[in-house]
CSV table of C-alpha atoms and ligand atoms in Angstrom, one decimal:
chain,number,residue,atom,x,y,z
A,1,UNK,CA,-6.1,-26.5,13.8
A,2,UNK,CA,-3.0,-25.1,12.1
A,3,UNK,CA,-2.9,-21.6,10.9
A,4,UNK,CA,-3.2,-20.9,7.1
A,5,UNK,CA,-0.4,-18.7,5.7
A,6,UNK,CA,-1.6,-16.1,3.4
A,7,UNK,CA,1.1,-16.0,0.8
A,8,UNK,CA,1.4,-12.5,-0.6
A,9,UNK,CA,4.2,-13.5,-2.9
A,10,UNK,CA,2.0,-16.0,-4.7
A,11,UNK,CA,-0.9,-13.5,-5.0
A,12,UNK,CA,1.5,-10.9,-6.3
A,13,UNK,CA,2.8,-13.3,-8.9
A,14,UNK,CA,-0.7,-14.0,-10.1
A,15,UNK,CA,-1.6,-10.2,-10.0
A,16,UNK,CA,1.5,-9.4,-12.1
A,17,UNK,CA,0.8,-12.2,-14.5
A,18,UNK,CA,-2.7,-10.9,-15.1
A,19,UNK,CA,-1.3,-7.6,-16.2
A,20,UNK,CA,0.6,-9.0,-19.1
A,21,UNK,CA,-2.3,-9.0,-21.6
A,22,UNK,CA,-3.3,-5.5,-20.6
A,23,UNK,CA,0.2,-4.3,-21.1
A,24,UNK,CA,0.4,-6.0,-24.5
A,25,UNK,CA,-2.8,-4.2,-25.6
A,26,UNK,CA,-1.4,-0.7,-25.0
A,27,UNK,CA,0.0,1.3,-28.0
A,28,UNK,CA,3.1,2.2,-26.0
A,29,UNK,CA,4.9,1.2,-22.8
A,30,UNK,CA,3.3,2.3,-19.5
A,31,UNK,CA,5.6,4.9,-17.9
A,32,UNK,CA,6.2,5.3,-14.2
A,33,UNK,CA,8.4,7.9,-12.4
A,34,UNK,CA,9.4,7.4,-8.8
A,35,UNK,CA,10.8,10.4,-6.9
A,36,UNK,CA,13.1,9.8,-3.9
A,37,UNK,CA,14.5,12.6,-1.8
A,38,UNK,CA,17.4,12.1,0.6
A,39,UNK,CA,19.1,8.9,1.8
A,40,UNK,CA,16.5,7.1,3.9
A,41,UNK,CA,17.8,3.5,3.7
A,42,UNK,CA,14.4,1.9,3.7
A,43,UNK,CA,13.1,4.2,1.0
A,44,UNK,CA,16.1,3.4,-1.1
A,45,UNK,CA,15.3,-0.3,-0.9
A,46,UNK,CA,11.5,0.1,-1.6
A,47,UNK,CA,12.1,2.5,-4.6
A,48,UNK,CA,14.7,0.1,-6.0
A,49,UNK,CA,12.1,-2.7,-5.8
A,50,UNK,CA,9.5,-0.6,-7.5
A,51,UNK,CA,11.6,0.5,-10.4
A,52,UNK,CA,13.1,-3.0,-10.8
A,53,UNK,CA,9.6,-4.5,-11.1
A,54,UNK,CA,8.6,-1.8,-13.6
A,55,UNK,CA,11.6,-2.7,-15.6
A,56,UNK,CA,10.8,-6.4,-15.6
A,57,UNK,CA,7.3,-5.6,-16.9
A,58,UNK,CA,8.8,-3.5,-19.8
A,59,UNK,CA,7.6,-0.2,-18.5
A,60,UNK,CA,9.4,3.0,-19.1
A,61,UNK,CA,10.7,3.7,-15.6
A,62,UNK,CA,12.6,6.6,-14.1
A,63,UNK,CA,13.9,7.1,-10.6
A,64,UNK,CA,14.4,10.8,-9.8
A,65,UNK,CA,16.8,11.0,-6.9
A,66,UNK,CA,17.1,14.4,-5.2
A,67,UNK,CA,19.4,15.6,-2.5
A,68,UNK,CA,17.8,16.1,1.0
A,69,UNK,CA,18.6,19.8,0.6
A,70,UNK,CA,16.2,20.2,-2.3
A,71,UNK,CA,13.8,23.1,-1.8
A,72,UNK,CA,10.0,22.8,-1.8
A,73,UNK,CA,9.9,24.9,-5.0
A,74,UNK,CA,12.5,22.6,-6.7
A,75,UNK,CA,10.6,19.5,-5.8
A,76,UNK,CA,7.4,21.0,-7.0
A,77,UNK,CA,9.0,21.8,-10.3
A,78,UNK,CA,10.1,18.2,-10.6
A,79,UNK,CA,6.5,17.1,-10.1
A,80,UNK,CA,5.3,19.7,-12.6
A,81,UNK,CA,7.7,18.4,-15.2
A,82,UNK,CA,6.5,14.8,-14.7
A,83,UNK,CA,2.9,15.9,-14.8
A,84,UNK,CA,3.6,17.5,-18.2
A,85,UNK,CA,5.5,14.4,-19.6
A,86,UNK,CA,3.1,12.5,-21.9
A,87,UNK,CA,4.9,9.2,-21.6
A,88,UNK,CA,4.7,9.1,-17.8
A,89,UNK,CA,1.4,7.6,-16.6
A,90,UNK,CA,2.2,7.2,-12.9
A,91,UNK,CA,4.1,9.5,-10.5
A,92,UNK,CA,5.1,8.3,-7.0
A,93,UNK,CA,6.9,10.5,-4.5
A,94,UNK,CA,8.3,8.1,-1.9
A,95,UNK,CA,7.4,9.0,1.7
A,96,UNK,CA,8.6,10.0,4.2
A,97,UNK,CA,10.1,13.2,2.8
A,98,UNK,CA,12.9,14.8,4.7
A,99,UNK,CA,11.9,17.3,7.5
A,100,UNK,CA,11.3,20.7,6.1
A,101,UNK,CA,9.4,19.6,3.0
A,102,UNK,CA,5.7,19.9,2.9
A,103,UNK,CA,4.6,16.4,1.7
A,104,UNK,CA,0.9,17.3,1.6
A,105,UNK,CA,1.6,20.2,-0.8
A,106,UNK,CA,3.7,17.8,-3.0
A,107,UNK,CA,1.1,15.1,-3.1
A,108,UNK,CA,-1.6,17.6,-3.9
A,109,UNK,CA,0.4,18.8,-6.8
A,110,UNK,CA,0.6,15.4,-8.6
A,111,UNK,CA,-1.9,15.2,-11.4
A,112,UNK,CA,-4.7,13.1,-10.0
A,113,UNK,CA,-4.8,11.1,-13.3
A,114,UNK,CA,-1.2,10.0,-12.6
A,115,UNK,CA,-1.6,9.5,-8.9
A,116,UNK,CA,-0.9,5.8,-8.8
A,117,UNK,CA,-0.4,5.9,-5.0
A,118,UNK,CA,-4.0,7.1,-4.6
A,119,UNK,CA,-2.9,9.8,-2.1
A,120,UNK,CA,-4.3,12.8,-3.9
A,121,UNK,CA,-7.4,14.2,-2.1
A,122,UNK,CA,-9.4,13.8,-5.3
A,123,UNK,CA,-8.7,10.0,-5.3
A,124,UNK,CA,-9.0,9.7,-1.5
A,125,UNK,CA,-12.3,11.5,-1.7
A,126,UNK,CA,-13.6,9.2,-4.4
A,127,UNK,CA,-12.5,6.2,-2.4
A,128,UNK,CA,-14.3,7.5,0.7
A,129,UNK,CA,-17.5,7.7,-1.3
A,130,UNK,CA,-17.2,4.1,-2.6
A,131,UNK,CA,-16.4,5.1,-6.2
A,132,UNK,CA,-12.7,4.5,-6.2
A,133,UNK,CA,-10.3,5.5,-8.9
A,134,UNK,CA,-6.8,4.9,-7.7
A,135,UNK,CA,-6.7,3.0,-4.4
A,136,UNK,CA,-3.6,3.2,-2.2
A,137,UNK,CA,-1.5,0.2,-3.1
A,138,UNK,CA,-1.0,-1.4,0.3
A,139,UNK,CA,-4.6,-1.6,1.4
A,140,UNK,CA,-5.6,-2.6,-2.2
A,141,UNK,CA,-3.1,-5.4,-1.9
A,142,UNK,CA,-4.6,-6.5,1.4
A,143,UNK,CA,-8.0,-6.7,-0.2
A,144,UNK,CA,-6.6,-8.7,-3.1
A,145,UNK,CA,-5.0,-11.2,-0.7
A,146,UNK,CA,-8.2,-11.7,1.2
A,147,UNK,CA,-10.2,-12.1,-2.0
A,148,UNK,CA,-7.6,-14.6,-3.4
A,149,UNK,CA,-8.0,-16.8,-0.4
A,150,UNK,CA,-11.8,-16.6,-0.4
A,151,UNK,CA,-12.0,-15.0,3.0
A,152,UNK,CA,-15.6,-14.0,3.7
A,153,UNK,CA,-15.8,-10.5,5.1
A,154,UNK,CA,-19.6,-10.1,5.0
A,155,UNK,CA,-20.7,-8.7,8.4
A,156,UNK,CA,-17.4,-9.4,10.1
A,157,UNK,CA,-16.0,-7.3,12.9
A,158,UNK,CA,-12.7,-5.8,11.7
A,159,UNK,CA,-10.2,-3.8,13.7
A,160,UNK,CA,-7.6,-1.7,11.7
A,161,UNK,CA,-4.7,-0.8,14.0
A,162,UNK,CA,-3.3,2.5,12.5
A,163,UNK,CA,-4.9,5.5,10.9
A,164,UNK,CA,-2.4,6.7,8.3
A,165,UNK,CA,-3.4,8.1,5.0
A,166,UNK,CA,-1.2,5.4,3.4
A,167,UNK,CA,-2.7,2.4,5.0
A,168,UNK,CA,-5.0,2.6,8.0
A,169,UNK,CA,-7.6,5.1,6.8
A,170,UNK,CA,-8.1,3.7,3.2
A,171,UNK,CA,-8.0,0.1,4.7
A,172,UNK,CA,-10.9,0.9,7.0
A,173,UNK,CA,-12.9,2.3,4.0
A,174,UNK,CA,-12.2,-0.7,1.9
A,175,UNK,CA,-13.2,-3.2,4.6
A,176,UNK,CA,-16.4,-1.2,5.3
A,177,UNK,CA,-17.2,-1.2,1.6
A,178,UNK,CA,-16.8,-5.0,1.8
A,179,UNK,CA,-19.5,-5.0,4.5
A,180,UNK,CA,-17.3,-5.4,7.6
A,181,UNK,CA,-18.1,-3.5,10.7
A,182,UNK,CA,-14.9,-1.6,11.2
A,183,UNK,CA,-13.2,-0.1,14.2
A,184,UNK,CA,-10.0,2.0,13.7
A,185,UNK,CA,-7.6,1.8,16.6
A,186,UNK,CA,-4.5,4.0,16.9
A,187,UNK,CA,-1.7,5.0,19.3
A,188,UNK,CA,-4.2,6.8,21.6
A,189,UNK,CA,-6.7,3.9,21.7
A,190,UNK,CA,-7.4,2.6,25.2
A,191,UNK,CA,-7.7,-1.1,25.8
A,192,UNK,CA,-6.7,-2.4,22.4
A,193,UNK,CA,-6.6,-6.0,23.7
A,194,UNK,CA,-10.3,-5.6,24.6
A,195,UNK,CA,-11.1,-4.4,21.1
A,196,UNK,CA,-9.1,-7.2,19.5
A,197,UNK,CA,-10.8,-9.8,21.6
A,198,UNK,CA,-13.9,-9.2,19.4
A,199,UNK,CA,-12.1,-8.8,16.1
A,200,UNK,CA,-12.7,-11.5,13.5
A,201,UNK,CA,-10.4,-9.6,11.1
A,202,UNK,CA,-7.3,-7.6,12.3
A,203,UNK,CA,-5.1,-5.4,10.1
A,204,UNK,CA,-2.1,-4.2,11.9
A,205,UNK,CA,-0.5,-1.1,10.4
A,206,UNK,CA,1.0,0.9,13.3
A,207,UNK,CA,4.7,0.6,12.5
A,208,UNK,CA,5.8,-0.9,15.8
A,209,UNK,CA,7.7,-4.2,15.9
A,210,UNK,CA,5.7,-7.2,17.3
A,211,UNK,CA,3.2,-4.7,18.8
A,212,UNK,CA,0.1,-7.0,18.6
A,213,UNK,CA,0.6,-9.8,21.0
A,214,UNK,CA,-0.6,-13.3,20.2
A,215,UNK,CA,-2.7,-13.4,23.4
A,216,UNK,CA,-4.8,-10.4,22.1
A,217,UNK,CA,-5.8,-12.3,18.9
A,218,UNK,CA,-9.3,-13.8,18.9
A,219,UNK,CA,-9.2,-17.5,18.3
A,220,UNK,CA,-10.0,-18.1,14.6
A,221,UNK,CA,-9.3,-14.5,13.5
A,222,UNK,CA,-7.8,-13.5,10.2
A,223,UNK,CA,-4.7,-11.5,10.9
A,224,UNK,CA,-3.0,-9.2,8.3
A,225,UNK,CA,0.3,-7.8,9.2
A,226,UNK,CA,1.3,-4.7,7.2
A,227,UNK,CA,4.3,-3.8,9.3
A,228,UNK,CA,7.9,-4.2,8.1
A,229,UNK,CA,10.2,-3.3,10.9
A,230,UNK,CA,14.0,-3.9,11.1
A,231,UNK,CA,15.0,-4.8,14.7
A,232,UNK,CA,18.3,-4.7,16.4
A,233,UNK,CA,19.5,-8.2,15.3
A,234,UNK,CA,19.0,-7.0,11.7
A,235,UNK,CA,15.9,-9.2,11.0
A,236,UNK,CA,12.6,-8.0,9.7
A,237,UNK,CA,9.5,-8.4,11.8
A,238,UNK,CA,5.9,-7.2,11.4
A,239,UNK,CA,3.6,-5.3,13.7
A,240,UNK,CA,2.2,-8.6,15.0
A,241,UNK,CA,4.1,-11.2,17.0
A,242,UNK,CA,3.6,-13.8,14.3
A,243,UNK,CA,4.6,-16.9,16.2
A,244,UNK,CA,2.3,-16.4,19.2
A,245,UNK,CA,-0.5,-15.0,17.0
A,246,UNK,CA,-0.2,-18.1,14.7
A,247,UNK,CA,-1.3,-20.3,17.7
A,248,UNK,CA,-4.7,-18.6,17.7
A,249,UNK,CA,-5.4,-17.1,14.3
A,250,UNK,CA,-7.1,-19.1,11.5
A,251,UNK,CA,-5.0,-17.3,8.9
A,252,UNK,CA,-2.1,-14.9,8.9
A,253,UNK,CA,0.2,-13.0,6.5
A,254,UNK,CA,3.9,-13.7,7.1
A,255,UNK,CA,6.6,-10.9,7.2
A,256,UNK,CA,8.4,-10.8,4.8
A,257,UNK,CA,6.4,-12.4,2.0
A,258,UNK,CA,2.9,-11.2,3.0
A,259,UNK,CA,1.6,-7.7,2.2
A,260,UNK,CA,5.0,-6.3,1.0
A,261,UNK,CA,5.0,-7.9,-2.4
A,262,UNK,CA,1.4,-6.9,-3.0
A,263,UNK,CA,2.1,-3.2,-2.5
A,264,UNK,CA,4.4,-3.4,-5.5
A,265,UNK,CA,2.1,-5.5,-7.6
A,266,UNK,CA,-0.8,-3.1,-7.0
A,267,UNK,CA,1.4,-0.1,-7.9
A,268,UNK,CA,2.1,-1.9,-11.2
A,269,UNK,CA,-1.6,-2.5,-11.7
A,270,UNK,CA,-2.5,1.1,-10.9
A,271,UNK,CA,0.1,2.2,-13.4
A,272,UNK,CA,-1.3,0.0,-16.2
A,273,UNK,CA,-4.8,1.4,-15.3
A,274,UNK,CA,-3.4,5.0,-15.6
A,275,UNK,CA,-1.9,4.2,-18.9
A,276,UNK,CA,-5.1,2.7,-20.2
A,277,UNK,CA,-7.1,5.7,-19.1
A,278,UNK,CA,-4.6,8.2,-20.5
A,279,UNK,CA,-4.6,6.3,-23.8
A,280,UNK,CA,-8.3,6.3,-24.0
A,281,UNK,CA,-8.9,2.7,-23.1
A,282,UNK,CA,-11.4,2.0,-20.4
A,283,UNK,CA,-8.9,1.1,-17.5
A,284,UNK,CA,-9.9,-0.8,-14.5
A,285,UNK,CA,-9.4,1.9,-11.9
B,1,GUN,N1,6.1,5.0,2.0
B,1,GUN,C1,5.7,3.8,2.6
B,1,GUN,N2,4.8,3.3,1.8
B,1,GUN,C2,4.6,4.1,0.7
B,1,GUN,C3,3.7,4.0,-0.4
B,1,GUN,O1,2.9,3.1,-0.6
B,1,GUN,N3,3.9,5.1,-1.3
B,1,GUN,C4,4.7,6.1,-1.1
B,1,GUN,N4,4.8,7.0,-2.0
B,1,GUN,N5,5.5,6.2,0.0
B,1,GUN,C5,5.5,5.2,0.9
């Protein structure tokens, strides 16, 4: 049986298309501000994609680019200004921040009603209790892909590889809320191949190129690859060795063109939700 490719680009297109009528129903443009600090090349690419997509959807969009030498107090003042700007519905501070800046304090400072990344402890806490407001974009995008392809999660054994606040931790909560039995593996996990041998669903989000070997994948598993790693020859690879995993998996997300486009689509969706809520419409968050 050949592997089914889970086409995140197509699901992202459908997701963005479904936002059109919600955007049209607003009394003003949704507004998003993306804050980038320093010169991390990957962050520059990601932020460029986020603001470009916001522009295409007709959002008010701002990129605030600060020098890596910015102080904690100066960065906090930028967040305060955006919090107070009525036309800005969503604020995103691109991570990682340069060493020396306290990212937790910065994320905590973003108004939870504008926290379209879903990283504020208020939103993370709501998610953990199964009454989500803003859900982090990447795991929300993974759930949207699985739903789009009608993948049945009920009672399935899922292994999430990675425990970051951005992906692994919220991903595990969402899969559990979809009635999976979830194991979270991480860099200190012993015998990951043994865990994966039982996994009917695998989400790899550990940030190591080709880390999950095809031979570890349970035949018939659904494999979601969140990784985007640039390797020495300049190409992009995921956290899963896609070619060998494709020989055993029933379905797999490609890299690129899998989860990546969904992160941006869900950011746009969260921003529309924030605008709806701030304008007194119900919102979907
Ligand atoms: N860095 C990598 N992924 C993300 C994301 O989803 N949001 C932010 N703010 N930074 C990131």
